[in-house]
């Protein structure tokens, strides 16, 4: 019990002085942190999508109708990746990567490009 109080006191002091990150908490306590990761792609077209699942396996889907989303639980050190290709010349596509319900990255993609989002969860 004294150890937990000491850890909380150190983290509180660190937060007050420097900001306490989730990796600092994990390093001090030894508790593995998990994150809810969600990919969202909005638009009105059909696209091909590749994304990482919770075990960093790349999954590819073809001719996916938008809007599309996928969520999984990730651990510290996992990578979150989503990419797509499109054929239409007039489609604007919005891609979001949310971590624990908060938008981590957002791209508004104009025609002619493909989009790629990569985040390593221990950078959060």
mmCIF file of C-alpha atoms in Angstrom:
data_model
loop_
_atom_site.group_PDB
_atom_site.id
_atom_site.type_symbol
_atom_site.label_atom_id
_atom_site.label_comp_id
_atom_site.label_asym_id
_atom_site.label_seq_id
_atom_site.Cartn_x
_atom_site.Cartn_y
_atom_site.Cartn_z
ATOM 1 C CA UNK A 1 0.000 0.000 0.000
ATOM 2 C CA UNK A 2 2.832 2.378 0.842
ATOM 3 C CA UNK A 3 4.440 1.605 -2.540
ATOM 4 C CA UNK A 4 1.247 2.539 -4.415
ATOM 5 C CA UNK A 5 0.893 5.780 -2.468
ATOM 6 C CA UNK A 6 4.554 6.570 -3.166
ATOM 7 C CA UNK A 7 4.103 5.898 -6.897
ATOM 8 C CA UNK A 8 1.000 8.083 -7.037
ATOM 9 C CA UNK A 9 2.803 10.836 -5.161
ATOM 10 C CA UNK A 10 5.795 10.701 -7.546
ATOM 11 C CA UNK A 11 3.537 10.716 -10.600
ATOM 12 C CA UNK A 12 1.468 13.592 -9.197
ATOM 13 C CA UNK A 13 4.628 15.555 -8.524
ATOM 14 C CA UNK A 14 5.897 14.765 -12.015
ATOM 15 C CA UNK A 15 2.567 15.858 -13.523
ATOM 16 C CA UNK A 16 2.743 19.092 -11.588
ATOM 17 C CA UNK A 17 6.338 19.832 -12.583
ATOM 18 C CA UNK A 18 6.768 18.288 -16.042
ATOM 19 C CA UNK A 19 3.639 16.444 -17.129
ATOM 20 C CA UNK A 20 3.220 12.715 -16.483
ATOM 21 C CA UNK A 21 2.896 10.571 -19.605
ATOM 22 C CA UNK A 22 1.232 7.187 -19.812
ATOM 23 C CA UNK A 23 4.579 5.537 -20.565
ATOM 24 C CA UNK A 24 5.993 7.041 -17.338
ATOM 25 C CA UNK A 25 3.097 5.539 -15.384
ATOM 26 C CA UNK A 26 3.626 2.163 -17.060
ATOM 27 C CA UNK A 27 7.372 2.235 -16.460
ATOM 28 C CA UNK A 28 6.930 3.050 -12.764
ATOM 29 C CA UNK A 29 4.054 0.681 -12.001
ATOM 30 C CA UNK A 30 4.816 -2.166 -14.413
ATOM 31 C CA UNK A 31 1.147 -2.120 -15.479
ATOM 32 C CA UNK A 32 0.696 -2.639 -19.218
ATOM 33 C CA UNK A 33 -1.408 0.125 -20.705
ATOM 34 C CA UNK A 34 -4.037 -0.543 -23.362
ATOM 35 C CA UNK A 35 -5.600 1.824 -25.862
ATOM 36 C CA UNK A 36 -8.834 1.778 -27.818
ATOM 37 C CA UNK A 37 -7.871 2.485 -31.422
ATOM 38 C CA UNK A 38 -10.389 3.399 -34.104
ATOM 39 C CA UNK A 39 -9.938 4.124 -37.790
ATOM 40 C CA UNK A 40 -12.625 6.211 -39.530
ATOM 41 C CA UNK A 41 -12.760 6.959 -43.246
ATOM 42 C CA UNK A 42 -15.621 9.084 -44.555
ATOM 43 C CA UNK A 43 -16.682 9.924 -48.072
ATOM 44 C CA UNK A 44 -19.175 8.598 -50.601
ATOM 45 C CA UNK A 45 -17.023 6.485 -52.889
ATOM 46 C CA UNK A 46 -15.697 2.926 -52.910
ATOM 47 C CA UNK A 47 -12.005 2.448 -52.037
ATOM 48 C CA UNK A 48 -9.437 -0.239 -51.206
ATOM 49 C CA UNK A 49 -8.267 -0.164 -47.565
ATOM 50 C CA UNK A 50 -5.327 -1.745 -45.736
ATOM 51 C CA UNK A 51 -5.013 -1.522 -41.967
ATOM 52 C CA UNK A 52 -3.243 -3.092 -39.014
ATOM 53 C CA UNK A 53 -5.290 -5.219 -36.648
ATOM 54 C CA UNK A 54 -4.541 -5.587 -32.934
ATOM 55 C CA UNK A 55 -1.676 -8.032 -33.618
ATOM 56 C CA UNK A 56 -0.172 -5.768 -36.329
ATOM 57 C CA UNK A 57 -1.319 -8.081 -39.098
ATOM 58 C CA UNK A 58 -2.039 -6.093 -42.250
ATOM 59 C CA UNK A 59 -5.566 -6.702 -43.503
ATOM 60 C CA UNK A 60 -6.629 -5.587 -46.984
ATOM 61 C CA UNK A 61 -10.216 -4.946 -48.050
ATOM 62 C CA UNK A 62 -11.239 -4.206 -51.636
ATOM 63 C CA UNK A 63 -14.135 -2.108 -52.929
ATOM 64 C CA UNK A 64 -15.218 -0.862 -49.501
ATOM 65 C CA UNK A 65 -18.175 1.520 -49.513
ATOM 66 C CA UNK A 66 -17.676 4.648 -47.444
ATOM 67 C CA UNK A 67 -18.132 5.570 -44.655
ATOM 68 C CA UNK A 68 -16.033 2.831 -43.002
ATOM 69 C CA UNK A 69 -14.656 2.302 -39.496
ATOM 70 C CA UNK A 70 -12.792 -0.346 -37.556
ATOM 71 C CA UNK A 71 -11.742 -0.465 -33.901
ATOM 72 C CA UNK A 72 -9.486 -2.659 -31.781
ATOM 73 C CA UNK A 73 -7.653 -2.712 -28.467
ATOM 74 C CA UNK A 74 -3.919 -2.025 -28.736
ATOM 75 C CA UNK A 75 -1.087 -2.244 -26.241
ATOM 76 C CA UNK A 76 1.864 0.043 -25.665
ATOM 77 C CA UNK A 77 4.276 -0.439 -28.554
ATOM 78 C CA UNK A 78 1.658 -1.613 -31.077
ATOM 79 C CA UNK A 79 1.455 0.215 -34.383
ATOM 80 C CA UNK A 80 -1.737 1.654 -35.784
ATOM 81 C CA UNK A 81 -1.778 2.003 -39.555
ATOM 82 C CA UNK A 82 -4.496 2.631 -42.110
ATOM 83 C CA UNK A 83 -4.038 3.422 -45.784
ATOM 84 C CA UNK A 84 -6.246 3.502 -48.821
ATOM 85 C CA UNK A 85 -6.219 3.934 -52.563
ATOM 86 C CA UNK A 86 -8.956 5.470 -54.645
ATOM 87 C CA UNK A 87 -9.780 5.755 -58.312
ATOM 88 C CA UNK A 88 -12.229 8.633 -58.436
ATOM 89 C CA UNK A 89 -11.042 12.088 -59.483
ATOM 90 C CA UNK A 90 -13.581 14.150 -57.519
ATOM 91 C CA UNK A 91 -13.821 12.444 -54.134
ATOM 92 C CA UNK A 92 -12.697 14.150 -50.939
ATOM 93 C CA UNK A 93 -11.984 11.631 -48.190
ATOM 94 C CA UNK A 94 -11.564 12.370 -44.485
ATOM 95 C CA UNK A 95 -9.468 9.889 -42.509
ATOM 96 C CA UNK A 96 -9.274 9.904 -38.708
ATOM 97 C CA UNK A 97 -7.285 7.896 -36.236
ATOM 98 C CA UNK A 98 -8.822 8.012 -32.756
ATOM 99 C CA UNK A 99 -7.071 6.845 -29.595
ATOM 100 C CA UNK A 100 -9.341 6.350 -26.561
ATOM 101 C CA UNK A 101 -12.056 8.352 -28.311
ATOM 102 C CA UNK A 102 -9.829 11.358 -29.019
ATOM 103 C CA UNK A 103 -8.761 12.297 -32.535
ATOM 104 C CA UNK A 104 -5.037 11.631 -32.773
ATOM 105 C CA UNK A 105 -4.642 12.392 -36.483
ATOM 106 C CA UNK A 106 -7.015 13.702 -39.127
ATOM 107 C CA UNK A 107 -6.416 14.064 -42.858
ATOM 108 C CA UNK A 108 -8.619 15.712 -45.425
ATOM 109 C CA UNK A 109 -7.559 14.175 -48.697
ATOM 110 C CA UNK A 110 -8.284 15.854 -51.992
ATOM 111 C CA UNK A 111 -8.433 13.898 -55.258
ATOM 112 C CA UNK A 112 -5.411 12.153 -56.824
ATOM 113 C CA UNK A 113 -3.541 11.165 -53.629
ATOM 114 C CA UNK A 114 -3.493 8.076 -51.504
ATOM 115 C CA UNK A 115 -3.473 8.570 -47.757
ATOM 116 C CA UNK A 116 -1.404 6.930 -45.056
ATOM 117 C CA UNK A 117 -1.592 7.291 -41.261
ATOM 118 C CA UNK A 118 0.969 5.637 -38.999
ATOM 119 C CA UNK A 119 1.076 6.000 -35.204
ATOM 120 C CA UNK A 120 3.143 3.993 -32.718
ATOM 121 C CA UNK A 121 1.038 3.753 -29.568
ATOM 122 C CA UNK A 122 3.892 4.232 -27.144
ATOM 123 C CA UNK A 123 4.342 7.739 -28.586
ATOM 124 C CA UNK A 124 0.990 8.709 -27.094
#
